[in-house]
Amino acid sequence: MKRKHIIALSVFVAAIVGSCAGCGKLWEAYNANHPSGSNKYYELMTGLSPQESIYMKLGSHEVKTYEEQAGGSLGMFRMWYPADVETPNKVFPVIVSNNGTGWPATKYPEWFRHMASWGFIVVGNDEGTSWNGNSAEATLQWLIALNSKKGSAIYQHADLQNVGTVGHSQGGTGVENAITVQQSAKMYKAAVMLASTYNGHNVFLRWDADASKINIPMMVLVANSDGLTPLKDYNTLWNALPSNIIKVAARRNDCGHGDMLVYGDGYVTAWFLWHLQGNTQARDAIKELRTNKSYVEVRMKGL
């Protein structure tokens, strides 16, 4: 890599680390000033729309955790799952998380707990480079092996017919690649990209991804003031997504790049409840984006 490119890349990564409307240096100040990390953000949110507020709360399931050494840059495989997973013949859908830059699973445990409380087995890792989908693939394969291992916490309780994936920032590009080019791409039924770079920034960073290859329901939520997801890239991504899939996109006001991980969570939860659990009430909650005054440039296809 040429020296000029290395310098430019460093500047871009610094922008990711520091980019956020009104919250200073994001990764240092986020836990202190914003509802994320170990903070129970789902108890702190205010000004939510009616349906959004339902799915921003904790679900009805108690949650357990499990972790296992992954090795290399993956660090640890981490799993959050409903405590009643051992109920005979009970299975739960799976959600694979793709980390944002500098944001391993250890930095947002309450997000995993919140999602698992709604009846999902949610898995992640400590990988710092998620854009290529490799870490998602490794984590899913670990989960599949765990599901087949007698004596494991989730033995034969993962619903591998209903698998989704979500990623924030760099992890959004990881989502694209996980569901299009990875070995297990065909296992996924629905996906979400949060504050994800696309087009210009991806080309610059050499993060290859092709949204036109996506063939499952996709939701895209970004921050309206985020310089890393400008309107032109948002438009390009929307247009690249095939017209024959269910797709939803929206831009949230008064929110920064890192904030979308938690501020989008109500609708992310509803999205997966709809597509992975067949919850029609959750499907109707997604339609609320059209009238939610916190969101602009709302677009829907097939809904």
Tab-separated table of C-alpha atoms in Angstrom:
chain	number	residue	atom	x	y	z
A	1	MET	CA	0.000	0.000	0.000
A	2	LYS	CA	1.347	3.421	-0.952
A	3	ARG	CA	2.317	5.835	1.830
A	4	LYS	CA	-0.243	8.412	0.650
A	5	HIS	CA	-2.986	5.810	0.854
A	6	ILE	CA	-1.895	4.746	4.338
A	7	ILE	CA	-2.063	8.349	5.554
A	8	ALA	CA	-5.480	8.859	3.983
A	9	LEU	CA	-6.724	5.598	5.474
A	10	SER	CA	-5.538	6.680	8.917
A	11	VAL	CA	-7.456	9.934	8.537
A	12	PHE	CA	-10.588	8.038	7.514
A	13	VAL	CA	-10.366	5.621	10.443
A	14	ALA	CA	-9.880	8.587	12.763
A	15	ALA	CA	-13.033	10.077	11.291
A	16	ILE	CA	-14.927	6.892	12.121
A	17	VAL	CA	-13.623	7.020	15.666
A	18	GLY	CA	-14.470	10.659	16.151
A	19	SER	CA	-17.511	11.162	13.935
A	20	CYS	CA	-20.681	11.827	15.889
A	21	ALA	CA	-22.978	14.826	16.103
A	22	GLY	CA	-22.622	16.350	19.532
A	23	CYS	CA	-20.768	13.565	21.326
A	24	GLY	CA	-17.105	14.419	20.873
A	25	LYS	CA	-14.662	11.556	20.581
A	26	LEU	CA	-17.174	8.791	20.172
A	27	TRP	CA	-15.344	5.707	21.350
A	28	GLU	CA	-13.999	7.395	24.499
A	29	ALA	CA	-17.161	9.242	25.471
A	30	TYR	CA	-19.880	6.944	24.164
A	31	ASN	CA	-20.515	4.881	27.282
A	32	ALA	CA	-20.375	7.948	29.508
A	33	ASN	CA	-22.655	10.196	27.469
A	34	HIS	CA	-24.813	7.900	25.374
A	35	PRO	CA	-27.034	4.864	25.945
A	36	SER	CA	-24.707	2.074	24.814
A	37	GLY	CA	-22.210	-0.498	26.051
A	38	SER	CA	-23.027	-1.679	29.565
A	39	ASN	CA	-25.639	1.048	29.912
A	40	LYS	CA	-29.213	-0.152	29.649
A	41	TYR	CA	-30.046	2.107	26.717
A	42	TYR	CA	-33.439	0.432	26.299
A	43	GLU	CA	-34.464	1.956	29.639
A	44	LEU	CA	-33.117	5.413	28.806
A	45	MET	CA	-34.657	6.120	25.397
A	46	THR	CA	-37.269	8.890	25.243
A	47	GLY	CA	-39.334	10.475	22.492
A	48	LEU	CA	-39.889	7.190	20.667
A	49	SER	CA	-42.830	6.462	18.387
A	50	PRO	CA	-45.460	4.054	19.794
A	51	GLN	CA	-44.446	0.899	17.919
A	52	GLU	CA	-40.755	1.742	18.132
A	53	SER	CA	-41.007	1.998	21.924
A	54	ILE	CA	-42.493	-1.507	22.201
A	55	TYR	CA	-39.481	-3.155	20.604
A	56	MET	CA	-36.923	-0.924	22.271
A	57	LYS	CA	-37.865	-2.483	25.613
A	58	LEU	CA	-36.492	-5.786	26.850
A	59	GLY	CA	-38.353	-8.857	25.674
A	60	SER	CA	-39.863	-11.541	27.896
A	61	HIS	CA	-36.924	-13.988	27.960
A	62	GLU	CA	-34.283	-14.144	30.652
A	63	VAL	CA	-30.851	-14.232	29.017
A	64	LYS	CA	-27.751	-16.371	29.534
A	65	THR	CA	-24.295	-15.946	28.032
A	66	TYR	CA	-21.580	-18.273	26.802
A	67	GLU	CA	-18.150	-17.638	25.353
A	68	GLU	CA	-15.384	-19.725	23.878
A	69	GLN	CA	-11.856	-19.065	22.661
A	70	ALA	CA	-11.842	-18.343	18.940
A	71	GLY	CA	-8.176	-17.656	18.331
A	72	GLY	CA	-6.431	-15.093	16.158
A	73	SER	CA	-8.093	-11.759	15.528
A	74	LEU	CA	-11.513	-13.213	16.390
A	75	GLY	CA	-10.490	-13.316	20.054
A	76	MET	CA	-13.542	-14.942	21.606
A	77	PHE	CA	-16.783	-16.256	20.174
A	78	ARG	CA	-19.592	-14.803	22.286
A	79	MET	CA	-23.219	-15.848	22.563
A	80	TRP	CA	-26.309	-14.485	24.292
A	81	TYR	CA	-29.344	-16.769	24.333
A	82	PRO	CA	-32.763	-17.205	26.004
A	83	ALA	CA	-32.496	-18.975	29.363
A	84	ASP	CA	-35.401	-21.265	28.440
A	85	VAL	CA	-33.427	-22.629	25.476
A	86	GLU	CA	-33.274	-26.083	27.067
A	87	THR	CA	-37.045	-26.534	26.914
A	88	PRO	CA	-37.659	-29.783	24.973
A	89	ASN	CA	-38.275	-29.247	21.245
A	90	LYS	CA	-37.788	-25.484	21.626
A	91	VAL	CA	-35.724	-23.741	18.958
A	92	PHE	CA	-34.753	-20.081	18.554
A	93	PRO	CA	-33.741	-18.120	15.449
A	94	VAL	CA	-30.146	-16.945	15.147
A	95	ILE	CA	-28.698	-13.448	14.639
A	96	VAL	CA	-25.038	-12.973	13.677
A	97	SER	CA	-23.488	-9.587	14.493
A	98	ASN	CA	-20.780	-7.878	12.398
A	99	ASN	CA	-18.628	-5.467	14.436
A	100	GLY	CA	-18.078	-1.831	13.590
A	101	THR	CA	-14.561	-0.417	13.525
A	102	GLY	CA	-13.048	-0.544	17.026
A	103	TRP	CA	-16.258	-1.965	18.431
A	104	PRO	CA	-15.924	-5.677	19.409
A	105	ALA	CA	-18.801	-7.559	20.995
A	106	THR	CA	-17.408	-6.813	24.457
A	107	LYS	CA	-18.234	-3.124	23.965
A	108	TYR	CA	-21.960	-3.517	23.396
A	109	PRO	CA	-23.129	-6.449	25.554
A	110	GLU	CA	-26.490	-4.885	26.368
A	111	TRP	CA	-27.350	-4.780	22.654
A	112	PHE	CA	-26.852	-8.561	22.513
A	113	ARG	CA	-28.816	-9.057	25.717
A	114	HIS	CA	-31.673	-6.930	24.433
A	115	MET	CA	-31.919	-8.905	21.188
A	116	ALA	CA	-31.697	-12.275	22.950
A	117	SER	CA	-34.492	-11.253	25.321
A	118	TRP	CA	-36.824	-11.251	22.321
A	119	GLY	CA	-36.191	-14.924	21.652
A	120	PHE	CA	-33.041	-15.027	19.550
A	121	ILE	CA	-29.688	-16.752	19.885
A	122	VAL	CA	-27.300	-13.874	19.154
A	123	VAL	CA	-23.617	-14.434	18.394
A	124	GLY	CA	-20.584	-12.204	17.894
A	125	ASN	CA	-16.818	-12.024	18.319
A	126	ASP	CA	-13.958	-9.606	18.977
A	127	GLU	CA	-12.827	-9.189	15.363
A	128	GLY	CA	-11.767	-5.664	14.389
A	129	THR	CA	-11.977	-6.167	10.624
A	130	SER	CA	-15.429	-7.343	9.631
A	131	TRP	CA	-16.009	-5.841	6.159
A	132	ASN	CA	-15.247	-9.031	4.196
A	133	GLY	CA	-17.745	-11.192	6.083
A	134	ASN	CA	-15.059	-13.639	7.213
A	135	SER	CA	-15.729	-13.123	10.908
A	136	ALA	CA	-19.479	-13.586	10.420
A	137	GLU	CA	-18.840	-16.820	8.537
A	138	ALA	CA	-16.517	-18.145	11.245
A	139	THR	CA	-18.977	-17.236	13.975
A	140	LEU	CA	-21.899	-18.857	12.198
A	141	GLN	CA	-19.886	-22.037	11.631
A	142	TRP	CA	-19.007	-22.056	15.348
A	143	LEU	CA	-22.688	-21.721	16.205
A	144	ILE	CA	-23.608	-24.577	13.848
A	145	ALA	CA	-20.999	-26.812	15.468
A	146	LEU	CA	-22.214	-25.851	18.947
A	147	ASN	CA	-25.770	-26.681	17.941
A	148	SER	CA	-24.617	-30.200	16.971
A	149	LYS	CA	-22.488	-30.779	20.063
A	150	LYS	CA	-24.128	-32.891	22.754
A	151	GLY	CA	-23.932	-31.201	26.121
A	152	SER	CA	-23.565	-27.707	24.689
A	153	ALA	CA	-25.742	-24.909	26.040
A	154	ILE	CA	-27.830	-24.796	22.869
A	155	TYR	CA	-27.622	-28.392	21.616
A	156	GLN	CA	-30.219	-28.748	18.822
A	157	HIS	CA	-32.011	-25.573	19.917
A	158	ALA	CA	-30.774	-23.182	17.195
A	159	ASP	CA	-33.255	-22.695	14.374
A	160	LEU	CA	-30.845	-22.803	11.442
A	161	GLN	CA	-33.710	-22.297	9.007
A	162	ASN	CA	-34.104	-18.758	10.360
A	163	VAL	CA	-30.791	-16.932	10.494
A	164	GLY	CA	-30.289	-13.174	10.205
A	165	THR	CA	-27.344	-10.822	10.367
A	166	VAL	CA	-26.780	-7.195	11.330
A	167	GLY	CA	-23.749	-4.931	11.162
A	168	HIS	CA	-22.861	-1.391	12.158
A	169	SER	CA	-20.497	0.865	10.158
A	170	GLN	CA	-17.775	-1.383	8.694
A	171	GLY	CA	-19.959	-4.265	9.839
A	172	GLY	CA	-22.630	-3.207	7.365
A	173	THR	CA	-20.246	-4.051	4.548
A	174	GLY	CA	-19.594	-7.295	6.416
A	175	VAL	CA	-23.314	-7.997	6.217
A	176	GLU	CA	-23.304	-7.516	2.436
A	177	ASN	CA	-20.458	-9.978	2.005
A	178	ALA	CA	-21.748	-12.471	4.564
A	179	ILE	CA	-25.013	-12.838	2.646
A	180	THR	CA	-23.603	-12.772	-0.881
A	181	VAL	CA	-20.092	-14.276	-1.166
A	182	GLN	CA	-19.468	-16.344	1.956
A	183	GLN	CA	-19.905	-20.126	2.062
A	184	SER	CA	-23.026	-19.902	4.237
A	185	ALA	CA	-24.607	-16.979	2.347
A	186	LYS	CA	-27.724	-18.975	1.458
A	187	MET	CA	-28.508	-19.646	5.130
A	188	TYR	CA	-29.509	-16.035	5.804
A	189	LYS	CA	-33.160	-14.961	5.620
A	190	ALA	CA	-32.939	-11.261	6.530
A	191	ALA	CA	-30.315	-8.581	7.183
A	192	VAL	CA	-29.776	-5.055	8.531
A	193	MET	CA	-27.103	-2.451	7.765
A	194	LEU	CA	-26.654	0.352	10.341
A	195	ALA	CA	-24.716	3.567	9.572
A	196	SER	CA	-22.901	1.628	6.900
A	197	THR	CA	-20.434	3.063	4.448
A	198	TYR	CA	-21.128	2.379	0.797
A	199	ASN	CA	-19.901	3.328	-2.660
A	200	GLY	CA	-17.324	6.144	-2.346
A	201	HIS	CA	-15.905	5.230	1.055
A	202	ASN	CA	-15.906	1.513	0.275
A	203	VAL	CA	-14.049	2.038	-2.990
A	204	PHE	CA	-11.495	4.213	-1.207
A	205	LEU	CA	-10.903	1.607	1.494
A	206	ARG	CA	-10.965	-1.289	-0.994
A	207	TRP	CA	-13.886	-2.885	0.828
A	208	ASP	CA	-15.366	-4.809	-2.069
A	209	ALA	CA	-19.109	-5.437	-1.797
A	210	ASP	CA	-21.948	-5.684	-4.295
A	211	ALA	CA	-25.410	-4.855	-2.995
A	212	SER	CA	-26.981	-5.884	-6.297
A	213	LYS	CA	-26.297	-9.525	-5.354
A	214	ILE	CA	-28.461	-9.350	-2.231
A	215	ASN	CA	-31.559	-11.542	-2.509
A	216	ILE	CA	-33.066	-11.411	0.996
A	217	PRO	CA	-35.022	-8.719	2.877
A	218	MET	CA	-32.740	-5.803	3.788
A	219	MET	CA	-33.189	-2.824	6.102
A	220	VAL	CA	-30.801	0.152	6.012
A	221	LEU	CA	-30.830	2.742	8.815
A	222	VAL	CA	-28.335	5.605	8.890
A	223	ALA	CA	-27.819	8.896	10.734
A	224	ASN	CA	-28.877	11.918	8.691
A	225	SER	CA	-25.955	14.018	9.960
A	226	ASP	CA	-23.318	11.311	9.473
A	227	GLY	CA	-20.622	12.359	7.013
A	228	LEU	CA	-19.655	8.718	6.534
A	229	THR	CA	-23.080	7.871	5.114
A	230	PRO	CA	-23.949	10.895	2.949
A	231	LEU	CA	-27.243	11.116	1.096
A	232	LYS	CA	-25.641	10.349	-2.260
A	233	ASP	CA	-24.203	7.061	-0.955
A	234	TYR	CA	-27.524	6.270	0.708
A	235	ASN	CA	-29.241	6.776	-2.650
A	236	THR	CA	-26.655	4.649	-4.434
A	237	LEU	CA	-27.122	1.800	-1.974
A	238	TRP	CA	-30.906	1.950	-2.243
A	239	ASN	CA	-30.765	1.854	-6.019
A	240	ALA	CA	-28.233	-0.989	-5.992
A	241	LEU	CA	-30.474	-3.201	-3.866
A	242	PRO	CA	-32.595	-5.355	-6.214
A	243	SER	CA	-36.155	-4.185	-6.781
A	244	ASN	CA	-37.585	-7.673	-6.263
A	245	ILE	CA	-36.630	-7.966	-2.572
A	246	ILE	CA	-38.335	-6.498	0.466
A	247	LYS	CA	-36.242	-3.471	1.340
A	248	VAL	CA	-36.575	-0.573	3.766
A	249	ALA	CA	-34.313	2.437	4.295
A	250	ALA	CA	-34.466	5.548	6.484
A	251	ARG	CA	-32.258	8.336	7.838
A	252	ARG	CA	-32.563	9.356	11.497
A	253	ASN	CA	-32.342	12.982	12.579
A	254	ASP	CA	-30.393	14.235	15.625
A	255	CYS	CA	-28.179	11.184	15.717
A	256	GLY	CA	-24.521	10.451	15.002
A	257	HIS	CA	-22.654	7.613	13.322
A	258	GLY	CA	-22.127	5.434	16.401
A	259	ASP	CA	-25.535	6.220	17.849
A	260	MET	CA	-27.337	4.182	15.191
A	261	LEU	CA	-26.250	0.951	16.867
A	262	VAL	CA	-28.706	1.645	19.673
A	263	TYR	CA	-31.122	4.249	18.308
A	264	GLY	CA	-32.087	1.938	15.464
A	265	ASP	CA	-32.557	-1.037	17.762
A	266	GLY	CA	-36.332	-0.901	18.151
A	267	TYR	CA	-36.899	-1.291	14.433
A	268	VAL	CA	-34.028	-3.769	14.057
A	269	THR	CA	-35.687	-5.981	16.671
A	270	ALA	CA	-39.044	-5.699	14.900
A	271	TRP	CA	-37.404	-6.496	11.540
A	272	PHE	CA	-35.979	-9.782	12.793
A	273	LEU	CA	-39.139	-10.691	14.709
A	274	TRP	CA	-41.015	-10.329	11.451
A	275	HIS	CA	-38.633	-12.180	9.159
A	276	LEU	CA	-37.251	-14.826	11.526
A	277	GLN	CA	-40.227	-15.440	13.819
A	278	GLY	CA	-43.129	-14.610	11.509
A	279	ASN	CA	-44.443	-11.894	13.830
A	280	THR	CA	-46.963	-9.879	11.785
A	281	GLN	CA	-47.370	-7.213	14.492
A	282	ALA	CA	-43.646	-6.529	14.184
A	283	ARG	CA	-44.078	-6.209	10.420
A	284	ASP	CA	-46.664	-3.488	11.005
A	285	ALA	CA	-44.207	-1.740	13.347
A	286	ILE	CA	-41.767	-1.341	10.452
A	287	LYS	CA	-44.456	0.539	8.534
A	288	GLU	CA	-44.446	3.112	11.360
A	289	LEU	CA	-41.160	4.464	9.983
A	290	ARG	CA	-43.267	6.371	7.454
A	291	THR	CA	-44.831	8.476	10.219
A	292	ASN	CA	-41.955	8.553	12.721
A	293	LYS	CA	-40.849	12.205	12.781
A	294	SER	CA	-37.329	11.201	13.844
A	295	TYR	CA	-36.745	9.683	10.391
A	296	VAL	CA	-36.510	11.255	6.938
A	297	GLU	CA	-35.897	9.939	3.405
A	298	VAL	CA	-37.938	6.858	4.341
A	299	ARG	CA	-38.236	4.317	1.536
A	300	MET	CA	-40.005	0.980	1.383
A	301	LYS	CA	-40.402	-1.674	-1.277
A	302	GLY	CA	-42.546	-4.768	-0.952
A	303	LEU	CA	-44.145	-3.685	2.309
